PDB file of C-alpha atoms and ligand atoms in Angstrom:
ATOM      1  CA  MET Y   1     -16.439 166.281  81.058  1.00 48.00           C
ATOM      2  CA  SER Y   2     -13.244 164.441  80.102  1.00 54.00           C
ATOM      3  CA  SER Y   3     -10.359 166.294  78.430  1.00 80.00           C
ATOM      4  CA  PHE Y   4      -9.612 163.171  76.392  1.00 92.00           C
ATOM      5  CA  LEU Y   5     -11.480 163.484  73.110  1.00 97.00           C
ATOM      6  CA  ILE Y   6     -11.427 161.205  70.071  1.00 98.00           C
ATOM      7  CA  ILE Y   7     -13.514 162.427  67.134  1.00 98.00           C
ATOM      8  CA  ALA Y   8     -14.208 159.896  64.356  1.00 98.00           C
ATOM      9  CA  VAL Y   9     -15.273 161.388  61.020  1.00 98.00           C
ATOM     10  CA  ASP Y  10     -16.297 158.937  58.306  1.00 98.00           C
ATOM     11  CA  GLY Y  11     -18.092 159.214  54.987  1.00 97.00           C
ATOM     12  CA  PRO Y  12     -17.879 158.790  51.220  1.00 96.00           C
ATOM     13  CA  ALA Y  13     -15.591 160.588  48.761  1.00 92.00           C
ATOM     14  CA  ALA Y  14     -15.801 164.391  48.672  1.00 92.00           C
ATOM     15  CA  SER Y  15     -18.502 164.567  51.347  1.00 94.00           C
ATOM     16  CA  GLY Y  16     -16.597 167.348  53.128  1.00 93.00           C
ATOM     17  CA  LYS Y  17     -15.315 165.057  55.885  1.00 96.00           C
ATOM     18  CA  GLY Y  18     -11.679 166.114  55.460  1.00 95.00           C
ATOM     19  CA  THR Y  19     -12.418 169.820  55.772  1.00 96.00           C
ATOM     20  CA  ILE Y  20     -14.771 169.257  58.689  1.00 98.00           C
ATOM     21  CA  ALA Y  21     -12.207 167.050  60.455  1.00 98.00           C
ATOM     22  CA  ALA Y  22      -9.460 169.662  59.992  1.00 98.00           C
ATOM     23  CA  ARG Y  23     -11.729 172.426  61.330  1.00 98.00           C
ATOM     24  CA  LEU Y  24     -12.757 170.319  64.344  1.00 98.00           C
ATOM     25  CA  ALA Y  25      -9.095 169.588  65.079  1.00 98.00           C
ATOM     26  CA  ALA Y  26      -8.307 173.320  65.053  1.00 98.00           C
ATOM     27  CA  GLU Y  27     -11.361 174.068  67.208  1.00 98.00           C
ATOM     28  CA  TYR Y  28     -10.403 171.560  69.914  1.00 98.00           C
ATOM     29  CA  GLY Y  29      -6.614 171.908  69.605  1.00 98.00           C
ATOM     30  CA  LEU Y  30      -6.209 168.259  68.617  1.00 98.00           C
ATOM     31  CA  PRO Y  31      -3.931 166.556  66.063  1.00 97.00           C
ATOM     32  CA  HIS Y  32      -5.676 165.418  62.871  1.00 97.00           C
ATOM     33  CA  LEU Y  33      -4.999 162.349  60.724  1.00 97.00           C
ATOM     34  CA  ASP Y  34      -6.498 162.097  57.230  1.00 97.00           C
ATOM     35  CA  THR Y  35      -6.329 158.300  56.985  1.00 98.00           C
ATOM     36  CA  GLY Y  36      -7.171 158.366  53.260  1.00 97.00           C
ATOM     37  CA  LEU Y  37      -3.626 159.665  52.692  1.00 98.00           C
ATOM     38  CA  LEU Y  38      -2.233 156.370  54.005  1.00 98.00           C
ATOM     39  CA  TYR Y  39      -4.200 154.324  51.468  1.00 98.00           C
ATOM     40  CA  ARG Y  40      -3.413 156.837  48.700  1.00 97.00           C
ATOM     41  CA  ALA Y  41       0.315 156.593  49.496  1.00 98.00           C
ATOM     42  CA  VAL Y  42       0.226 152.788  49.437  1.00 98.00           C
ATOM     43  CA  GLY Y  43      -1.561 152.781  46.065  1.00 98.00           C
ATOM     44  CA  LEU Y  44       0.974 155.159  44.504  1.00 98.00           C
ATOM     45  CA  LYS Y  45       3.880 153.252  46.019  1.00 98.00           C
ATOM     46  CA  VAL Y  46       2.718 150.086  44.244  1.00 98.00           C
ATOM     47  CA  LEU Y  47       2.313 151.950  40.938  1.00 98.00           C
ATOM     48  CA  ASP Y  48       5.665 153.758  41.271  1.00 97.00           C
ATOM     49  CA  ALA Y  49       7.425 150.414  41.788  1.00 97.00           C
ATOM     50  CA  GLY Y  50       5.920 149.238  38.499  1.00 97.00           C
ATOM     51  CA  GLY Y  51       3.564 146.833  40.293  1.00 97.00           C
ATOM     52  CA  SER Y  52      -0.090 146.013  39.745  1.00 98.00           C
ATOM     53  CA  LEU Y  53      -2.933 147.117  42.007  1.00 98.00           C
ATOM     54  CA  ASP Y  54      -4.293 143.578  41.629  1.00 98.00           C
ATOM     55  CA  ASP Y  55      -1.202 142.236  43.424  1.00 98.00           C
ATOM     56  CA  GLU Y  56      -2.305 141.904  47.057  1.00 97.00           C
ATOM     57  CA  ALA Y  57       1.122 140.816  48.336  1.00 97.00           C
ATOM     58  CA  ALA Y  58       2.816 143.851  46.745  1.00 98.00           C
ATOM     59  CA  ALA Y  59       0.215 146.189  48.271  1.00 98.00           C
ATOM     60  CA  GLU Y  60       0.648 144.635  51.705  1.00 98.00           C
ATOM     61  CA  ALA Y  61       4.444 144.959  51.478  1.00 98.00           C
ATOM     62  CA  ALA Y  62       4.053 148.609  50.457  1.00 98.00           C
ATOM     63  CA  ALA Y  63       1.760 149.213  53.456  1.00 98.00           C
ATOM     64  CA  ARG Y  64       4.170 147.535  55.889  1.00 97.00           C
ATOM     65  CA  SER Y  65       7.094 149.692  54.731  1.00 96.00           C
ATOM     66  CA  LEU Y  66       5.125 152.949  54.398  1.00 96.00           C
ATOM     67  CA  GLU Y  67       6.968 156.099  55.486  1.00 92.00           C
ATOM     68  CA  VAL Y  68       4.261 158.187  57.134  1.00 91.00           C
ATOM     69  CA  SER Y  69       5.995 161.529  57.653  1.00 90.00           C
ATOM     70  CA  GLY Y  70       5.385 164.241  55.055  1.00 91.00           C
ATOM     71  CA  LEU Y  71       2.273 162.686  53.528  1.00 94.00           C
ATOM     72  CA  SER Y  72       0.138 165.799  53.980  1.00 90.00           C
ATOM     73  CA  GLU Y  73       2.648 167.896  51.986  1.00 93.00           C
ATOM     74  CA  ASN Y  74       2.610 165.543  48.986  1.00 94.00           C
ATOM     75  CA  ALA Y  75       0.217 167.128  46.436  1.00 91.00           C
ATOM     76  CA  ARG Y  76       0.320 164.048  44.233  1.00 94.00           C
ATOM     77  CA  LEU Y  77      -1.621 162.155  46.886  1.00 96.00           C
ATOM     78  CA  THR Y  78      -4.671 164.351  46.257  1.00 91.00           C
ATOM     79  CA  THR Y  79      -4.988 163.450  42.556  1.00 89.00           C
ATOM     80  CA  GLY Y  80      -7.806 161.337  41.146  1.00 87.00           C
ATOM     81  CA  GLU Y  81      -5.247 158.683  40.190  1.00 92.00           C
ATOM     82  CA  ALA Y  82      -4.197 158.338  43.831  1.00 95.00           C
ATOM     83  CA  GLY Y  83      -7.813 158.161  45.049  1.00 92.00           C
ATOM     84  CA  GLU Y  84      -8.627 155.421  42.582  1.00 92.00           C
ATOM     85  CA  ALA Y  85      -5.444 153.481  43.438  1.00 96.00           C
ATOM     86  CA  ALA Y  86      -6.244 153.845  47.157  1.00 97.00           C
ATOM     87  CA  SER Y  87      -9.700 152.399  46.756  1.00 94.00           C
ATOM     88  CA  ARG Y  88      -8.299 149.463  44.743  1.00 96.00           C
ATOM     89  CA  ILE Y  89      -5.821 148.393  47.464  1.00 97.00           C
ATOM     90  CA  ALA Y  90      -7.970 149.378  50.491  1.00 97.00           C
ATOM     91  CA  GLY Y  91     -10.015 146.191  50.195  1.00 96.00           C
ATOM     92  CA  TYR Y  92      -7.045 143.925  50.962  1.00 97.00           C
ATOM     93  CA  PRO Y  93      -7.213 142.735  54.605  1.00 97.00           C
ATOM     94  CA  GLY Y  94      -3.389 142.618  54.811  1.00 97.00           C
ATOM     95  CA  VAL Y  95      -3.127 146.275  53.809  1.00 98.00           C
ATOM     96  CA  ARG Y  96      -5.709 147.297  56.413  1.00 97.00           C
ATOM     97  CA  ALA Y  97      -3.978 145.197  59.100  1.00 98.00           C
ATOM     98  CA  ALA Y  98      -0.612 146.807  58.283  1.00 98.00           C
ATOM     99  CA  LEU Y  99      -2.082 150.301  58.755  1.00 98.00           C
ATOM    100  CA  LEU Y 100      -4.174 149.532  61.850  1.00 98.00           C
ATOM    101  CA  GLN Y 101      -1.697 150.023  64.680  1.00 97.00           C
ATOM    102  CA  LEU Y 102      -0.379 153.395  63.595  1.00 97.00           C
ATOM    103  CA  GLN Y 103      -3.931 154.734  63.273  1.00 98.00           C
ATOM    104  CA  GLN Y 104      -4.910 153.390  66.691  1.00 98.00           C
ATOM    105  CA  ASP Y 105      -1.747 154.820  68.259  1.00 97.00           C
ATOM    106  CA  PHE Y 106      -2.580 158.190  66.684  1.00 97.00           C
ATOM    107  CA  ALA Y 107      -6.145 158.059  68.047  1.00 98.00           C
ATOM    108  CA  ARG Y 108      -5.034 157.163  71.575  1.00 97.00           C
ATOM    109  CA  GLN Y 109      -2.326 159.776  72.049  1.00 96.00           C
ATOM    110  CA  THR Y 110      -2.540 162.073  75.069  1.00 96.00           C
ATOM    111  CA  GLY Y 111      -5.542 164.368  74.828  1.00 96.00           C
ATOM    112  CA  GLY Y 112      -7.001 162.468  71.890  1.00 97.00           C
ATOM    113  CA  ALA Y 113      -7.241 163.221  68.176  1.00 98.00           C
ATOM    114  CA  VAL Y 114      -9.476 163.711  65.159  1.00 98.00           C
ATOM    115  CA  LEU Y 115      -9.317 161.046  62.420  1.00 98.00           C
ATOM    116  CA  ASP Y 116     -11.224 160.946  59.148  1.00 98.00           C
ATOM    117  CA  GLY Y 117     -11.728 158.018  56.809  1.00 97.00           C
ATOM    118  CA  ARG Y 118     -14.145 155.166  56.153  1.00 96.00           C
ATOM    119  CA  ASP Y 119     -13.774 152.863  59.184  1.00 97.00           C
ATOM    120  CA  ILE Y 120     -12.739 155.163  62.039  1.00 98.00           C
ATOM    121  CA  GLY Y 121     -15.942 154.805  64.054  1.00 98.00           C
ATOM    122  CA  THR Y 122     -16.316 151.104  63.279  1.00 97.00           C
ATOM    123  CA  VAL Y 123     -12.782 149.625  63.395  1.00 97.00           C
ATOM    124  CA  ILE Y 124     -10.054 152.125  64.320  1.00 98.00           C
ATOM    125  CA  ALA Y 125     -11.734 153.881  67.247  1.00 98.00           C
ATOM    126  CA  PRO Y 126     -15.001 152.141  68.137  1.00 98.00           C
ATOM    127  CA  ASP Y 127     -14.753 153.846  71.550  1.00 97.00           C
ATOM    128  CA  ALA Y 128     -14.505 157.391  70.081  1.00 98.00           C
ATOM    129  CA  THR Y 129     -16.185 160.147  72.094  1.00 97.00           C
ATOM    130  CA  ALA Y 130     -17.982 161.523  69.054  1.00 98.00           C
ATOM    131  CA  LYS Y 131     -18.711 159.825  65.726  1.00 98.00           C
ATOM    132  CA  LEU Y 132     -19.911 161.611  62.626  1.00 98.00           C
ATOM    133  CA  PHE Y 133     -20.875 160.124  59.281  1.00 98.00           C
ATOM    134  CA  ILE Y 134     -20.730 162.911  56.691  1.00 98.00           C
ATOM    135  CA  THR Y 135     -22.577 162.516  53.431  1.00 97.00           C
ATOM    136  CA  ALA Y 136     -24.050 164.445  50.495  1.00 97.00           C
ATOM    137  CA  THR Y 137     -25.641 163.399  47.205  1.00 97.00           C
ATOM    138  CA  PRO Y 138     -23.253 161.991  44.588  1.00 97.00           C
ATOM    139  CA  HIS Y 139     -24.003 164.971  42.305  1.00 97.00           C
ATOM    140  CA  THR Y 140     -23.078 167.479  45.022  1.00 97.00           C
ATOM    141  CA  ARG Y 141     -19.925 165.580  45.930  1.00 97.00           C
ATOM    142  CA  ALA Y 142     -18.840 165.279  42.295  1.00 97.00           C
ATOM    143  CA  THR Y 143     -19.407 169.036  41.833  1.00 96.00           C
ATOM    144  CA  ARG Y 144     -17.254 169.869  44.866  1.00 93.00           C
ATOM    145  CA  ARG Y 145     -14.405 167.551  43.865  1.00 92.00           C
ATOM    146  CA  TRP Y 146     -14.559 168.681  40.218  1.00 94.00           C
ATOM    147  CA  LYS Y 147     -14.246 172.349  41.255  1.00 93.00           C
ATOM    148  CA  GLN Y 148     -11.350 171.477  43.577  1.00 89.00           C
ATOM    149  CA  LEU Y 149      -9.408 169.566  40.917  1.00 88.00           C
ATOM    150  CA  THR Y 150     -10.102 171.858  37.942  1.00 91.00           C
ATOM    151  CA  ALA Y 151      -9.194 174.949  40.026  1.00 91.00           C
ATOM    152  CA  ARG Y 152      -5.676 173.602  40.304  1.00 87.00           C
ATOM    153  CA  GLY Y 153      -5.443 172.670  36.643  1.00 87.00           C
ATOM    154  CA  ASP Y 154      -6.299 168.944  36.597  1.00 84.00           C
ATOM    155  CA  ALA Y 155      -8.126 168.118  33.358  1.00 86.00           C
ATOM    156  CA  ILE Y 156     -11.207 166.047  34.153  1.00 88.00           C
ATOM    157  CA  GLY Y 157     -14.788 166.186  32.837  1.00 93.00           C
ATOM    158  CA  PHE Y 158     -17.705 166.438  35.248  1.00 95.00           C
ATOM    159  CA  ASP Y 159     -19.400 163.249  34.006  1.00 96.00           C
ATOM    160  CA  GLU Y 160     -16.197 161.293  34.446  1.00 94.00           C
ATOM    161  CA  MET Y 161     -15.821 162.726  37.963  1.00 93.00           C
ATOM    162  CA  LEU Y 162     -19.359 161.677  38.887  1.00 96.00           C
ATOM    163  CA  ALA Y 163     -18.849 158.168  37.481  1.00 96.00           C
ATOM    164  CA  ASP Y 164     -15.558 157.819  39.406  1.00 92.00           C
ATOM    165  CA  ILE Y 165     -17.211 158.836  42.664  1.00 93.00           C
ATOM    166  CA  VAL Y 166     -20.143 156.459  42.252  1.00 95.00           C
ATOM    167  CA  LYS Y 167     -17.805 153.581  41.360  1.00 93.00           C
ATOM    168  CA  ARG Y 168     -15.537 154.292  44.342  1.00 92.00           C
ATOM    169  CA  ASP Y 169     -18.526 154.479  46.749  1.00 94.00           C
ATOM    170  CA  GLU Y 170     -19.748 151.095  45.527  1.00 94.00           C
ATOM    171  CA  ARG Y 171     -16.322 149.530  45.891  1.00 94.00           C
ATOM    172  CA  ASP Y 172     -15.746 151.030  49.380  1.00 93.00           C
ATOM    173  CA  ALA Y 173     -19.195 150.068  50.676  1.00 94.00           C
ATOM    174  CA  GLY Y 174     -19.235 146.628  49.043  1.00 95.00           C
ATOM    175  CA  ARG Y 175     -15.887 145.213  50.172  1.00 94.00           C
ATOM    176  CA  GLY Y 176     -15.611 142.514  52.840  1.00 93.00           C
ATOM    177  CA  ALA Y 177     -12.806 144.117  54.893  1.00 92.00           C
ATOM    178  CA  ALA Y 178     -13.901 147.146  56.937  1.00 93.00           C
ATOM    179  CA  PRO Y 179     -16.521 148.356  54.444  1.00 93.00           C
ATOM    180  CA  MET Y 180     -17.642 151.972  54.506  1.00 92.00           C
ATOM    181  CA  VAL Y 181     -20.690 151.919  56.751  1.00 94.00           C
ATOM    182  CA  GLN Y 182     -22.190 154.309  59.276  1.00 97.00           C
ATOM    183  CA  ALA Y 183     -21.418 153.087  62.820  1.00 97.00           C
ATOM    184  CA  GLY Y 184     -24.561 152.325  64.820  1.00 97.00           C
ATOM    185  CA  ASP Y 185     -23.762 155.147  67.243  1.00 97.00           C
ATOM    186  CA  ALA Y 186     -22.570 157.699  64.637  1.00 98.00           C
ATOM    187  CA  VAL Y 187     -24.593 160.824  63.855  1.00 98.00           C
ATOM    188  CA  LEU Y 188     -25.438 161.291  60.172  1.00 98.00           C
ATOM    189  CA  LEU Y 189     -24.709 164.749  58.765  1.00 98.00           C
ATOM    190  CA  ASP Y 190     -25.972 165.374  55.235  1.00 98.00           C
ATOM    191  CA  THR Y 191     -24.123 168.420  53.879  1.00 97.00           C
ATOM    192  CA  THR Y 192     -25.878 168.535  50.476  1.00 97.00           C
ATOM    193  CA  GLU Y 193     -27.571 171.864  51.235  1.00 95.00           C
ATOM    194  CA  MET Y 194     -24.804 173.254  53.466  1.00 95.00           C
ATOM    195  CA  ASP Y 195     -21.795 175.420  52.774  1.00 93.00           C
ATOM    196  CA  ILE Y 196     -18.643 174.634  54.761  1.00 92.00           C
ATOM    197  CA  GLU Y 197     -19.487 177.097  57.574  1.00 96.00           C
ATOM    198  CA  ALA Y 198     -22.934 175.557  58.109  1.00 97.00           C
ATOM    199  CA  ALA Y 199     -21.499 172.033  57.914  1.00 97.00           C
ATOM    200  CA  PHE Y 200     -18.749 172.829  60.436  1.00 98.00           C
ATOM    201  CA  ASP Y 201     -21.268 174.436  62.777  1.00 98.00           C
ATOM    202  CA  ALA Y 202     -23.517 171.365  62.628  1.00 98.00           C
ATOM    203  CA  ALA Y 203     -20.511 169.082  63.206  1.00 98.00           C
ATOM    204  CA  ARG Y 204     -19.389 171.117  66.234  1.00 98.00           C
ATOM    205  CA  ARG Y 205     -22.862 170.845  67.748  1.00 98.00           C
ATOM    206  CA  ILE Y 206     -22.800 167.055  67.291  1.00 98.00           C
ATOM    207  CA  VAL Y 207     -19.421 166.883  69.070  1.00 98.00           C
ATOM    208  CA  GLU Y 208     -20.641 169.124  71.906  1.00 98.00           C
ATOM    209  CA  ALA Y 209     -23.717 166.932  72.417  1.00 98.00           C
ATOM    210  CA  ALA Y 210     -21.518 163.814  72.496  1.00 97.00           C
ATOM    211  CA  ARG Y 211     -19.097 165.388  74.998  1.00 95.00           C
ATOM    212  CA  ALA Y 212     -21.948 166.366  77.298  1.00 94.00           C
ATOM    213  CA  ARG Y 213     -23.140 162.754  77.509  1.00 89.00           C
TER     214      ARG Y 213
HETATM  215  O1  CDP D 301     -10.981 162.401  49.925  1.00 87.65           O
HETATM  216  P1  CDP D 301     -11.693 161.216  49.430  1.00 87.65           P
HETATM  217  O2  CDP D 301     -12.921 160.948  50.222  1.00 87.65           O
HETATM  218  O3  CDP D 301     -11.905 161.211  47.952  1.00 87.65           O
HETATM  219  O4  CDP D 301     -10.770 159.954  49.623  1.00 87.65           O
HETATM  220  P2  CDP D 301      -9.882 159.506  50.864  1.00 87.65           P
HETATM  221  O5  CDP D 301     -10.606 159.721  52.147  1.00 87.65           O
HETATM  222  O6  CDP D 301      -8.543 160.113  50.713  1.00 87.65           O
HETATM  223  O7  CDP D 301      -9.793 157.922  50.624  1.00 87.65           O
HETATM  224  C1  CDP D 301      -9.313 157.370  49.424  1.00 87.65           C
HETATM  225  C2  CDP D 301      -9.674 155.893  49.422  1.00 87.65           C
HETATM  226  O8  CDP D 301      -8.969 155.235  50.474  1.00 87.65           O
HETATM  227  C3  CDP D 301     -11.148 155.579  49.695  1.00 87.65           C
HETATM  228  O9  CDP D 301     -11.923 155.535  48.506  1.00 87.65           O
HETATM  229  C4  CDP D 301     -11.087 154.235  50.399  1.00 87.65           C
HETATM  230  O10 CDP D 301     -11.079 153.171  49.479  1.00 87.65           O
HETATM  231  C5  CDP D 301      -9.752 154.234  51.089  1.00 87.65           C
HETATM  232  N1  CDP D 301      -9.854 154.471  52.545  1.00 87.65           N
HETATM  233  C6  CDP D 301     -10.204 153.415  53.354  1.00 87.65           C
HETATM  234  O11 CDP D 301     -10.484 152.333  52.889  1.00 87.65           O
HETATM  235  N2  CDP D 301     -10.241 153.569  54.726  1.00 87.65           N
HETATM  236  C7  CDP D 301      -9.961 154.759  55.274  1.00 87.65           C
HETATM  237  N3  CDP D 301      -9.992 154.877  56.609  1.00 87.65           N
HETATM  238  C8  CDP D 301      -9.630 155.864  54.468  1.00 87.65           C
HETATM  239  C9  CDP D 301      -9.596 155.698  53.084  1.00 87.65           C
END
């Protein structure tokens, strides 16, 4: 069994992939990269500069000059506005190309890493040791994200949350550049009926089975 371990965790919005990826990273003592933060930061950078999310060149320039340190401490990146902006600029091939190398370098560091996103198992780390595609019904995912955001005081209605999630899934799965799709060799984990403990346990078993191969 190799001590080099790359775990790719992909899936749609609010499927639980971020929490599962963070727990797997702690379990295996590996660094974790939430790649959605990169796209969220690029989207906000365009907006903060007064630009338009329809401006592909501006988004690509923002991606090329992105400052990566400190992203996980920036609470603004977890807002619905940032998620929507991320999904709008994530379809631009130039943005994805600008963010490719740093993600691949992160994946290939000594010992390996855990990365979560939409295209980790397909584009960033097609050679990952273990690939998981985490999903849940749109209603379940909207409920989870709504509880998360309202608990910290964000004002958003449940119906709006559900509509946002469905729209973002369609955009992410329908784009030409690195669309959200389950890799052929990824294991599907549907967490609709699972709490986080059960989901983490199932994910750990999938990783163990992959490592044993
Ligand atoms: O946490 P949540 O699933 O809501 O979103 P996220 O993982 O932070 O990703 C936000 C958006 O960034 C997604 O809707 C995608 O459009 C984009 N994204 C991507 O295209 N590729 C990735 N590897 C990660 C995120």
